[in-house]
C-alpha atoms as a PDB file:
ATOM      1  CA  PHE A   1       0.085   0.295  -0.101  1.00  0.00           C
ATOM      2  CA  TRP A   2       2.444   2.310   1.260  1.00  0.00           C
ATOM      3  CA  ARG A   3       4.830   1.557  -1.667  1.00  0.00           C
ATOM      4  CA  ALA A   4       2.995   2.979  -4.188  1.00  0.00           C
ATOM      5  CA  SER A   5       4.172   6.558  -5.320  1.00  0.00           C
ATOM      6  CA  MET A   6       2.321  10.088  -4.808  1.00  0.00           C
ATOM      7  CA  ASN A   7       1.346   9.756  -8.706  1.00  0.00           C
ATOM      8  CA  GLU A   8      -0.482   6.150  -8.368  1.00  0.00           C
ATOM      9  CA  PHE A   9      -2.371   7.056  -5.220  1.00  0.00           C
ATOM     10  CA  PRO A  10      -5.131   9.949  -5.637  1.00  0.00           C
ATOM     11  CA  VAL A  11      -4.380  12.268  -2.625  1.00  0.00           C
ATOM     12  CA  HIS A  12      -5.729  15.228  -4.844  1.00  0.00           C
ATOM     13  CA  GLU A  13      -9.169  12.927  -5.597  1.00  0.00           C
ATOM     14  CA  LEU A  14      -9.363  12.512  -1.776  1.00  0.00           C
ATOM     15  CA  ALA A  15      -8.132  15.604  -0.871  1.00  0.00           C
ATOM     16  CA  GLU A  16     -11.307  16.869  -2.963  1.00  0.00           C
ATOM     17  CA  LYS A  17     -13.547  14.858  -2.046  1.00  0.00           C
ATOM     18  CA  LEU A  18     -13.131  15.015   1.713  1.00  0.00           C
ATOM     19  CA  ALA A  19     -12.753  19.363   1.375  1.00  0.00           C
ATOM     20  CA  GLU A  20     -16.438  18.808   0.141  1.00  0.00           C
ATOM     21  CA  GLN A  21     -17.653  16.558   2.746  1.00  0.00           C
ATOM     22  CA  GLY A  22     -16.045  18.843   4.974  1.00  0.00           C
ATOM     23  CA  GLY A  23     -17.269  21.996   3.715  1.00  0.00           C
ATOM     24  CA  LEU A  24     -14.112  23.698   3.454  1.00  0.00           C
ATOM     25  CA  GLY A  25     -14.082  24.658  -0.255  1.00  0.00           C
ATOM     26  CA  MET A  26     -11.590  23.765  -3.713  1.00  0.00           C
ATOM     27  CA  PRO A  27      -8.134  22.501  -2.999  1.00  0.00           C
ATOM     28  CA  GLU A  28      -5.730  24.657  -4.702  1.00  0.00           C
ATOM     29  CA  THR A  29      -2.352  22.546  -4.098  1.00  0.00           C
ATOM     30  CA  VAL A  30      -2.174  19.318  -2.174  1.00  0.00           C
ATOM     31  CA  GLU A  31       1.871  18.676  -1.137  1.00  0.00           C
ATOM     32  CA  PRO A  32       3.557  15.906   0.733  1.00  0.00           C
ATOM     33  CA  LEU A  33       4.904  16.662   4.376  1.00  0.00           C
ATOM     34  CA  ALA A  34       8.468  15.839   5.855  1.00  0.00           C
ATOM     35  CA  GLY A  35       8.029  13.621   9.179  1.00  0.00           C
ATOM     36  CA  GLY A  36       6.036  11.087   8.462  1.00  0.00           C
ATOM     37  CA  ARG A  37       6.591   7.036   9.561  1.00  0.00           C
ATOM     38  CA  ASN A  38       4.360   4.556   9.440  1.00  0.00           C
ATOM     39  CA  ASN A  39       1.375   7.380   7.753  1.00  0.00           C
ATOM     40  CA  ARG A  40       1.684   9.499   4.705  1.00  0.00           C
ATOM     41  CA  VAL A  41       0.620  13.427   5.377  1.00  0.00           C
ATOM     42  CA  PHE A  42      -0.112  16.139   3.165  1.00  0.00           C
ATOM     43  CA  ARG A  43      -1.078  19.850   2.926  1.00  0.00           C
ATOM     44  CA  VAL A  44      -3.763  21.060   1.479  1.00  0.00           C
ATOM     45  CA  ASP A  45      -3.862  24.489   0.617  1.00  0.00           C
ATOM     46  CA  LEU A  46      -7.571  25.757  -0.092  1.00  0.00           C
ATOM     47  CA  LYS A  47      -8.841  28.795  -2.240  1.00  0.00           C
ATOM     48  CA  GLY A  48      -9.647  31.517   0.360  1.00  0.00           C
ATOM     49  CA  GLY A  49      -6.330  30.844   2.339  1.00  0.00           C
ATOM     50  CA  ARG A  50      -6.690  28.195   4.657  1.00  0.00           C
ATOM     51  CA  SER A  51      -5.214  24.830   4.351  1.00  0.00           C
ATOM     52  CA  ALA A  52      -6.211  21.423   6.163  1.00  0.00           C
ATOM     53  CA  VAL A  53      -3.831  18.188   6.121  1.00  0.00           C
ATOM     54  CA  LEU A  54      -5.060  14.918   4.776  1.00  0.00           C
ATOM     55  CA  LYS A  55      -3.073  12.182   6.348  1.00  0.00           C
ATOM     56  CA  CYS A  56      -3.297   8.962   5.161  1.00  0.00           C
ATOM     57  CA  TYR A  57      -3.628   6.256   7.337  1.00  0.00           C
ATOM     58  CA  HIS A  58      -0.895   3.120   6.971  1.00  0.00           C
ATOM     59  CA  HIS A  59      -3.147  -0.183   6.768  1.00  0.00           C
ATOM     60  CA  ASP A  60      -1.708  -4.018   6.721  1.00  0.00           C
ATOM     61  CA  PRO A  61      -4.278  -6.384   5.971  1.00  0.00           C
ATOM     62  CA  ARG A  62      -2.292  -8.318   9.041  1.00  0.00           C
ATOM     63  CA  ASP A  63      -2.546  -5.460  11.109  1.00  0.00           C
ATOM     64  CA  PRO A  64      -6.270  -5.270  12.769  1.00  0.00           C
ATOM     65  CA  ARG A  65      -5.220  -1.734  14.164  1.00  0.00           C
ATOM     66  CA  ASP A  66      -7.560   0.593  12.881  1.00  0.00           C
ATOM     67  CA  ARG A  67      -5.202   3.752  13.422  1.00  0.00           C
ATOM     68  CA  LEU A  68      -7.138   6.440  11.957  1.00  0.00           C
ATOM     69  CA  LYS A  69     -10.420   5.135  14.341  1.00  0.00           C
ATOM     70  CA  ALA A  70      -8.235   5.946  17.626  1.00  0.00           C
ATOM     71  CA  GLU A  71      -7.050   8.885  16.366  1.00  0.00           C
ATOM     72  CA  TRP A  72      -9.835  10.311  15.031  1.00  0.00           C
ATOM     73  CA  SER A  73     -12.057   9.156  18.023  1.00  0.00           C
ATOM     74  CA  PHE A  74      -9.537  11.348  20.339  1.00  0.00           C
ATOM     75  CA  LEU A  75      -9.699  14.348  18.416  1.00  0.00           C
ATOM     76  CA  ASN A  76     -13.721  14.555  18.002  1.00  0.00           C
ATOM     77  CA  TYR A  77     -13.334  13.753  22.438  1.00  0.00           C
ATOM     78  CA  VAL A  78     -11.095  16.578  22.871  1.00  0.00           C
ATOM     79  CA  SER A  79     -12.535  19.387  20.301  1.00  0.00           C
ATOM     80  CA  THR A  80     -15.810  18.832  22.663  1.00  0.00           C
ATOM     81  CA  ARG A  81     -14.209  19.708  25.244  1.00  0.00           C
ATOM     82  CA  GLY A  82     -12.644  22.706  23.933  1.00  0.00           C
ATOM     83  CA  VAL A  83      -9.300  21.986  22.936  1.00  0.00           C
ATOM     84  CA  ARG A  84      -8.205  23.544  19.781  1.00  0.00           C
ATOM     85  CA  ASN A  85      -4.715  23.513  20.530  1.00  0.00           C
ATOM     86  CA  VAL A  86      -5.405  20.189  18.709  1.00  0.00           C
ATOM     87  CA  PRO A  87      -6.020  19.443  14.582  1.00  0.00           C
ATOM     88  CA  GLN A  88      -9.321  19.555  14.429  1.00  0.00           C
ATOM     89  CA  PRO A  89     -11.410  16.447  12.683  1.00  0.00           C
ATOM     90  CA  SER A  90     -13.148  18.338   9.102  1.00  0.00           C
ATOM     91  CA  ALA A  91     -14.109  14.873   7.465  1.00  0.00           C
ATOM     92  CA  SER A  92     -12.823  10.943   7.223  1.00  0.00           C
ATOM     93  CA  ASP A  93     -13.057   7.970   5.001  1.00  0.00           C
ATOM     94  CA  PRO A  94     -13.157   4.778   6.824  1.00  0.00           C
ATOM     95  CA  ALA A  95     -12.787   2.657   3.712  1.00  0.00           C
ATOM     96  CA  ARG A  96      -9.659   4.753   1.969  1.00  0.00           C
ATOM     97  CA  HIS A  97      -8.169   4.929   5.541  1.00  0.00           C
ATOM     98  CA  VAL A  98      -8.307   8.846   4.849  1.00  0.00           C
ATOM     99  CA  ALA A  99      -9.129  12.119   7.077  1.00  0.00           C
ATOM    100  CA  LEU A 100      -9.042  15.647   7.162  1.00  0.00           C
ATOM    101  CA  TYR A 101      -8.306  17.866   9.792  1.00  0.00           C
ATOM    102  CA  SER A 102      -7.840  21.488  10.855  1.00  0.00           C
ATOM    103  CA  PHE A 103      -3.779  22.601   9.853  1.00  0.00           C
ATOM    104  CA  VAL A 104      -1.707  23.501  13.176  1.00  0.00           C
ATOM    105  CA  ILE A 105       1.521  25.499  13.112  1.00  0.00           C
ATOM    106  CA  GLY A 106       4.063  24.208  15.092  1.00  0.00           C
ATOM    107  CA  ALA A 107       7.514  22.926  16.153  1.00  0.00           C
ATOM    108  CA  ARG A 108       9.092  20.216  17.846  1.00  0.00           C
ATOM    109  CA  ALA A 109      10.276  20.530  21.319  1.00  0.00           C
ATOM    110  CA  GLY A 110      13.907  20.942  21.769  1.00  0.00           C
ATOM    111  CA  SER A 111      14.336  20.898  25.483  1.00  0.00           C
ATOM    112  CA  VAL A 112      12.263  20.344  27.886  1.00  0.00           C
ATOM    113  CA  ASP A 113      11.825  23.260  30.102  1.00  0.00           C
ATOM    114  CA  ALA A 114       9.551  24.703  32.584  1.00  0.00           C
ATOM    115  CA  GLU A 115       6.974  26.152  29.681  1.00  0.00           C
ATOM    116  CA  LEU A 116       6.391  22.927  28.300  1.00  0.00           C
ATOM    117  CA  LEU A 117       5.338  21.611  31.438  1.00  0.00           C
ATOM    118  CA  ARG A 118       2.778  23.622  31.876  1.00  0.00           C
ATOM    119  CA  GLN A 119       1.323  23.326  28.607  1.00  0.00           C
ATOM    120  CA  ALA A 120       1.704  19.442  28.965  1.00  0.00           C
ATOM    121  CA  ALA A 121      -0.538  20.080  32.609  1.00  0.00           C
ATOM    122  CA  GLU A 122      -3.100  22.450  31.161  1.00  0.00           C
ATOM    123  CA  PHE A 123      -3.143  19.860  27.975  1.00  0.00           C
ATOM    124  CA  VAL A 124      -3.778  16.931  29.931  1.00  0.00           C
ATOM    125  CA  THR A 125      -6.128  18.589  32.480  1.00  0.00           C
ATOM    126  CA  ALA A 126      -7.944  20.075  30.213  1.00  0.00           C
ATOM    127  CA  ILE A 127      -8.655  16.794  28.026  1.00  0.00           C
ATOM    128  CA  ASN A 128     -10.060  14.923  31.433  1.00  0.00           C
ATOM    129  CA  GLN A 129     -12.969  17.773  31.923  1.00  0.00           C
ATOM    130  CA  THR A 130     -16.188  16.672  32.789  1.00  0.00           C
ATOM    131  CA  PRO A 131     -18.273  14.926  31.496  1.00  0.00           C
ATOM    132  CA  HIS A 132     -15.767  12.204  31.488  1.00  0.00           C
ATOM    133  CA  GLU A 133     -17.279   9.526  28.351  1.00  0.00           C
ATOM    134  CA  PRO A 134     -14.438   6.715  28.298  1.00  0.00           C
ATOM    135  CA  GLY A 135     -16.849   4.750  25.707  1.00  0.00           C
ATOM    136  CA  MET A 136     -16.011   7.249  22.890  1.00  0.00           C
ATOM    137  CA  LEU A 137     -12.681   6.651  23.002  1.00  0.00           C
ATOM    138  CA  ALA A 138     -10.770   3.815  20.918  1.00  0.00           C
ATOM    139  CA  PRO A 139      -7.962   2.144  22.340  1.00  0.00           C
ATOM    140  CA  ALA A 140      -4.687   3.621  21.328  1.00  0.00           C
ATOM    141  CA  SER A 141      -2.575   1.827  18.544  1.00  0.00           C
ATOM    142  CA  GLU A 142      -0.745  -1.164  20.712  1.00  0.00           C
ATOM    143  CA  ALA A 143      -2.555   0.155  24.255  1.00  0.00           C
ATOM    144  CA  CYS A 144      -2.120  -2.559  26.923  1.00  0.00           C
ATOM    145  CA  PHE A 145      -4.102  -3.060  29.247  1.00  0.00           C
ATOM    146  CA  SER A 146      -2.483  -6.150  31.555  1.00  0.00           C
ATOM    147  CA  LEU A 147       0.681  -7.171  31.190  1.00  0.00           C
ATOM    148  CA  ASP A 148       0.164 -10.446  29.389  1.00  0.00           C
ATOM    149  CA  ASP A 149      -0.744  -7.262  26.535  1.00  0.00           C
ATOM    150  CA  HIS A 150       2.111  -5.998  27.144  1.00  0.00           C
ATOM    151  CA  LEU A 151       4.398  -9.150  26.650  1.00  0.00           C
ATOM    152  CA  ALA A 152       2.284 -10.083  23.042  1.00  0.00           C
ATOM    153  CA  THR A 153       3.133  -6.614  21.867  1.00  0.00           C
ATOM    154  CA  VAL A 154       6.949  -7.113  22.092  1.00  0.00           C
ATOM    155  CA  ASP A 155       6.601 -10.768  20.640  1.00  0.00           C
ATOM    156  CA  ARG A 156       4.716  -9.501  17.888  1.00  0.00           C
ATOM    157  CA  ARG A 157       7.518  -6.775  17.431  1.00  0.00           C
ATOM    158  CA  VAL A 158      10.923  -9.606  18.073  1.00  0.00           C
ATOM    159  CA  ILE A 159       8.684 -11.728  15.392  1.00  0.00           C
ATOM    160  CA  ARG A 160       8.222  -8.731  12.766  1.00  0.00           C
ATOM    161  CA  LEU A 161      12.237  -8.243  13.399  1.00  0.00           C
ATOM    162  CA  ARG A 162      12.552 -12.344  12.341  1.00  0.00           C
ATOM    163  CA  GLU A 163      10.358 -12.316   9.191  1.00  0.00           C
ATOM    164  CA  LEU A 164      12.536  -8.952   7.752  1.00  0.00           C
ATOM    165  CA  ASP A 165      12.618  -9.327   3.766  1.00  0.00           C
ATOM    166  CA  ALA A 166      16.549 -11.064   3.328  1.00  0.00           C
ATOM    167  CA  SER A 167      16.419  -9.509   0.174  1.00  0.00           C
ATOM    168  CA  VAL A 168      16.934  -6.024   1.344  1.00  0.00           C
ATOM    169  CA  ALA A 169      20.686  -4.667   2.353  1.00  0.00           C
ATOM    170  CA  HIS A 170      22.305  -5.421   5.554  1.00  0.00           C
ATOM    171  CA  VAL A 171      18.787  -7.482   6.778  1.00  0.00           C
ATOM    172  CA  GLU A 172      21.133 -10.694   6.845  1.00  0.00           C
ATOM    173  CA  GLN A 173      23.136  -9.145   9.259  1.00  0.00           C
ATOM    174  CA  ALA A 174      19.970  -7.375  10.924  1.00  0.00           C
ATOM    175  CA  ARG A 175      18.588 -10.491  11.486  1.00  0.00           C
ATOM    176  CA  ALA A 176      21.405 -12.616  13.085  1.00  0.00           C
ATOM    177  CA  PHE A 177      21.608 -10.324  15.330  1.00  0.00           C
ATOM    178  CA  VAL A 178      17.622 -10.903  15.915  1.00  0.00           C
ATOM    179  CA  GLU A 179      18.212 -14.940  15.980  1.00  0.00           C
ATOM    180  CA  SER A 180      21.636 -14.573  18.254  1.00  0.00           C
ATOM    181  CA  ARG A 181      20.591 -11.916  20.537  1.00  0.00           C
ATOM    182  CA  LEU A 182      17.674 -10.160  20.946  1.00  0.00           C
ATOM    183  CA  THR A 183      15.120 -13.170  20.748  1.00  0.00           C
ATOM    184  CA  PRO A 184      17.023 -15.195  23.177  1.00  0.00           C
ATOM    185  CA  THR A 185      17.337 -12.059  25.729  1.00  0.00           C
ATOM    186  CA  TRP A 186      13.772 -11.310  25.167  1.00  0.00           C
ATOM    187  CA  GLU A 187      12.926 -15.289  26.602  1.00  0.00           C
ATOM    188  CA  GLU A 188      14.735 -14.581  29.259  1.00  0.00           C
ATOM    189  CA  ILE A 189      13.598 -11.697  30.028  1.00  0.00           C
ATOM    190  CA  LYS A 190      10.130 -12.694  29.381  1.00  0.00           C
ATOM    191  CA  SER A 191      10.380 -15.493  31.475  1.00  0.00           C
ATOM    192  CA  GLY A 192      11.509 -13.811  34.101  1.00  0.00           C
ATOM    193  CA  ILE A 193       8.311 -11.377  34.194  1.00  0.00           C
ATOM    194  CA  THR A 194       6.010 -14.675  34.044  1.00  0.00           C
ATOM    195  CA  ARG A 195       7.602 -16.392  37.017  1.00  0.00           C
ATOM    196  CA  GLN A 196       7.657 -13.109  38.944  1.00  0.00           C
ATOM    197  CA  ALA A 197       3.495 -11.998  38.033  1.00  0.00           C
ATOM    198  CA  ALA A 198       3.335 -15.786  39.344  1.00  0.00           C
ATOM    199  CA  GLU A 199       4.987 -15.544  42.479  1.00  0.00           C
ATOM    200  CA  ARG A 200       3.039 -12.408  43.700  1.00  0.00           C
ATOM    201  CA  GLY A 201      -0.530 -14.137  42.625  1.00  0.00           C
END
């Protein structure tokens, strides 16, 4: 899915559809934004001077996690509580795993200081305002609610590393490391955690 080029993936068509659905008008330009890892993100400049963000979520039939649903529900949840320093949901297409959000200008924090901590505390306070409606929120990707969940998550990641494509450069060395060091170390750690949990009852 993500190996398709920008021309093969109909970002302009999706931007037009979602902008119309969200009542935002007609897009003039759609440009890719740097920094995405699992997902692809595009800046959509609209007629009239406004901008939006088109987010195309990574989707793999082998992975049941719904990244779009989790983020969409969270942003809707905090939006109803008056939080405006996060992207506001505009429109989505769950079947295509894409959504359109408002464009928020920001920058990566250089270091943690008192001002940043204050902002974080205010954000946590704002999103936890009453009414508390946890049923509106979908679990985040790889959310863990028990020790078994944590162990299973790491197990899945180790298995993925063991299944790396050997035809890719340097993967042979990586797979050797996974087999000879990472997997035995993880199995030892997991055994210790399981044993301690059993002893504690």
